[in-house]
CSV table of C-alpha atoms in Angstrom, one decimal:
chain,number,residue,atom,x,y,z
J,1329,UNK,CA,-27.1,81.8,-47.8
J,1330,UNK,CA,-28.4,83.5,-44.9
J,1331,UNK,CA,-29.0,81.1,-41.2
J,1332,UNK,CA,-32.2,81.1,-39.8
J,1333,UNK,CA,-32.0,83.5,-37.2
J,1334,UNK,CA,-32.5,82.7,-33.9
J,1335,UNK,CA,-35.2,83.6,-31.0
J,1336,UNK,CA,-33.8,85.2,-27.7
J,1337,UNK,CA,-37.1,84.6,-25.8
J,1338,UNK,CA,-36.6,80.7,-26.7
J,1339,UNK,CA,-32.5,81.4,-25.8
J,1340,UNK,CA,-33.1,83.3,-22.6
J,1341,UNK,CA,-35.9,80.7,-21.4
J,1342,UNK,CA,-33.0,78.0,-22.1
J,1343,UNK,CA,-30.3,80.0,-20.2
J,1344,UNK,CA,-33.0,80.3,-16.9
J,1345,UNK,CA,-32.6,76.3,-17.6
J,1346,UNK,CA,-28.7,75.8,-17.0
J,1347,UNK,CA,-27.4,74.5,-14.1
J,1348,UNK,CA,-26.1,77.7,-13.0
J,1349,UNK,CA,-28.9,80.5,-13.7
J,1350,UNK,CA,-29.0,80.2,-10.1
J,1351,UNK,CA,-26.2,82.3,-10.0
J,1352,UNK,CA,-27.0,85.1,-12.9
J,1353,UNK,CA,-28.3,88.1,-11.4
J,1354,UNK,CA,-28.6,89.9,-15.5
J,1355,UNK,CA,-28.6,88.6,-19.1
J,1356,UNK,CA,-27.3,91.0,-21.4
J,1357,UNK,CA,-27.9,90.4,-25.2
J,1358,UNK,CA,-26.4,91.7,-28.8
J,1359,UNK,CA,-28.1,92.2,-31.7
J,1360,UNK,CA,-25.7,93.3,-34.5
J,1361,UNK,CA,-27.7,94.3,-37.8
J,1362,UNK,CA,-26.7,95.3,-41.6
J,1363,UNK,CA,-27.0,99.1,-41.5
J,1364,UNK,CA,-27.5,101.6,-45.0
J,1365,UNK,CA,-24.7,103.4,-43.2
J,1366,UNK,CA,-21.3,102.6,-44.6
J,1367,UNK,CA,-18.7,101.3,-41.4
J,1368,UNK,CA,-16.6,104.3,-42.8
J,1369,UNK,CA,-18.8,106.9,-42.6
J,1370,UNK,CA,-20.2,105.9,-39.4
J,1371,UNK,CA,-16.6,106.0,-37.7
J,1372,UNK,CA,-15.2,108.8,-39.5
J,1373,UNK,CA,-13.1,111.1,-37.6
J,1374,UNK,CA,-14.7,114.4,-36.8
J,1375,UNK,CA,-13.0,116.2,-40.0
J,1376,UNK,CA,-15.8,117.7,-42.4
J,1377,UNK,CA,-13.0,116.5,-44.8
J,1378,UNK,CA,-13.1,112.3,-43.7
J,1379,UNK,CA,-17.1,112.5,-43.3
J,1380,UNK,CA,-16.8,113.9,-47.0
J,1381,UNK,CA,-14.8,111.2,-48.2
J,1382,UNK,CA,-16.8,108.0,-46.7
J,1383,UNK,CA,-20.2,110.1,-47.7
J,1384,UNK,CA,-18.8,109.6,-51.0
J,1385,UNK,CA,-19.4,105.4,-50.7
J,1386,UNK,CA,-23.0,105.6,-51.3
J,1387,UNK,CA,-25.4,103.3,-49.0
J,1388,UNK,CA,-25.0,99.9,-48.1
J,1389,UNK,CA,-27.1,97.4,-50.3
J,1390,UNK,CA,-25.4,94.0,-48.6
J,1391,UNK,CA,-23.0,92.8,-46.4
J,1392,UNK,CA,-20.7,89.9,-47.5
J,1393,UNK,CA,-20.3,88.4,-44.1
J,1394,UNK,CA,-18.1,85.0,-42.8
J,1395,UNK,CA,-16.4,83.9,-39.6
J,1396,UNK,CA,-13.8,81.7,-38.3
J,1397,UNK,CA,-16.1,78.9,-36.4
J,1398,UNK,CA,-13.0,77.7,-34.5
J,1399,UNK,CA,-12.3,80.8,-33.1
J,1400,UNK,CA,-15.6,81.4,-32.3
J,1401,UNK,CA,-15.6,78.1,-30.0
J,1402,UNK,CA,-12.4,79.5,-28.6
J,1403,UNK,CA,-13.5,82.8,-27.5
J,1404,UNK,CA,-17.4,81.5,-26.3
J,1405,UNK,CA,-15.2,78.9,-23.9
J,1406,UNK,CA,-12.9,82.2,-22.8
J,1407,UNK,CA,-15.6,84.2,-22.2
J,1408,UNK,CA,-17.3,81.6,-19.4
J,1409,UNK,CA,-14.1,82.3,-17.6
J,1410,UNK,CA,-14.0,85.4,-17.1
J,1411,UNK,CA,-15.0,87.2,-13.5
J,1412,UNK,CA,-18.8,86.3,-12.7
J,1413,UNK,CA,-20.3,85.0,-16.0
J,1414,UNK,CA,-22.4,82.1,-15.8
J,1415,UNK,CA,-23.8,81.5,-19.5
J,1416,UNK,CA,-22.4,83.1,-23.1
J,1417,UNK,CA,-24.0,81.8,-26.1
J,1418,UNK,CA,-23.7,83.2,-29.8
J,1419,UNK,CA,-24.7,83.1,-33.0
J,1420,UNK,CA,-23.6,84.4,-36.4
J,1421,UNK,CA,-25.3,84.7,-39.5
J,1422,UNK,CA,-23.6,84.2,-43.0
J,1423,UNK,CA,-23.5,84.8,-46.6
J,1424,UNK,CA,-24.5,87.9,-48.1
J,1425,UNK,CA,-27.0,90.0,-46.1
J,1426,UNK,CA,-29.0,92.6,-46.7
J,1427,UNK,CA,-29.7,95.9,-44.8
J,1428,UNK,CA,-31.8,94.9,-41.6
J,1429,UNK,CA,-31.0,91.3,-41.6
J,1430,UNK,CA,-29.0,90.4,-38.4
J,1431,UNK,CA,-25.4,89.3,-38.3
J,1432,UNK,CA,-24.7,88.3,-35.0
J,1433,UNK,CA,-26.8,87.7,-31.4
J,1434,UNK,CA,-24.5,87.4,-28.5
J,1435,UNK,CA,-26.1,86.2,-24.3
J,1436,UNK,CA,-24.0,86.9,-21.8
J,1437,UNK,CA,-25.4,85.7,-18.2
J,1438,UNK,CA,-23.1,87.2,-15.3
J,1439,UNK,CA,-23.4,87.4,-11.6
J,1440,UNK,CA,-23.8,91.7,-11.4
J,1441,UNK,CA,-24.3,94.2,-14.0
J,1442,UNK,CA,-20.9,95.5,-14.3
J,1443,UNK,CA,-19.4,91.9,-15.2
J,1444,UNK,CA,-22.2,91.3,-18.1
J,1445,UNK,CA,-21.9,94.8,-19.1
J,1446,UNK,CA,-18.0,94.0,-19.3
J,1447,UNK,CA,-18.2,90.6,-20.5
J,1448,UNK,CA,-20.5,91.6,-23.7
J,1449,UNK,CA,-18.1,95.0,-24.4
J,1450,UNK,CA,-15.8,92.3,-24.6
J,1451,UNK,CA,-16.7,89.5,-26.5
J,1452,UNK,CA,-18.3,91.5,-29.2
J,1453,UNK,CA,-15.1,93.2,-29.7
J,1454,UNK,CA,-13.1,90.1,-30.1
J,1455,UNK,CA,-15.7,88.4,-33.1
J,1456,UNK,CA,-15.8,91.8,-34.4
J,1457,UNK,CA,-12.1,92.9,-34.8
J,1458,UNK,CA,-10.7,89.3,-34.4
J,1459,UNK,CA,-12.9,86.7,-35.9
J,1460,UNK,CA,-15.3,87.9,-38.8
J,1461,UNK,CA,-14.9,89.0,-41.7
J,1462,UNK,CA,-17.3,92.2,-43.5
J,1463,UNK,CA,-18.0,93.2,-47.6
J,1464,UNK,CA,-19.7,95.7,-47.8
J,1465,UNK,CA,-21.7,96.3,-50.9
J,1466,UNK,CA,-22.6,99.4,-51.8
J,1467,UNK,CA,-26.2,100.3,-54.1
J,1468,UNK,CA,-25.0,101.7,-57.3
């Protein structure tokens, strides 16, 4: 069963809130969202023969989507340390999802550009390739 997904107007009013927004000079945010793509296709390698192949899936009906919460808290408490961010805040959906629904939201609030911009690469890297885990289903 899908989360209710959140607002980012209501999150970044509630970052602007924190006892150090003083020092956030740029919020950055993440929207992830099911695509009709298949992954596959979208990262094939430049061969006509691999974009063949993952053409072959079909589209994406659904995403099967789950994520280790633990690690989550980990890596949302790592990423506060790192050079100049002030505020990180995430969410991540669950259950099976369909095309357009959103899977995750990721804030980052850092001092200067370059460290949010840094900061977000980052962190959505780690949940993606570390800490979820994606099915997708493809429309028969």
């Amino acid at each position: 069963m899908a989360k209710q997904t959140p607002s980012i107007d209501v999150w970044l009013e509630e970052a602007k809130l924190d006892p150090q927004a003083d020092k956030v000079g740029m919020y950055l945010t993440h929207n992830g969202v099911v695509r009709i793509t298949p992954k596959k296709q979208v990262r094939a390698a430049s061969s006509e023969e691999a974009l063949e192949a993952a053409a072959a899936l079909g589209t994406v009906e659904a995403v099967d989507f789950s994520y280790d919460a633990e690690g989550l808290a980990r890596a949302v408490e790592d990423a506060k340390a790192w050079p100049g961010v002030y505020y990180v805040r995430v969410w991540l959906n669950e259950g099976t999802l369909s095309v357009g629904d959103s899977l995750m939201y990721v804030l980052i609030g850092a001092d200067i550009r370059p460290h949010a911009i840094d900061a977000l690469q980052k962190l959505v890297g780690h949940i993606k390739n570390n800490l979820v885990v994606e099915r997708e289903i493809y429309a028969e």
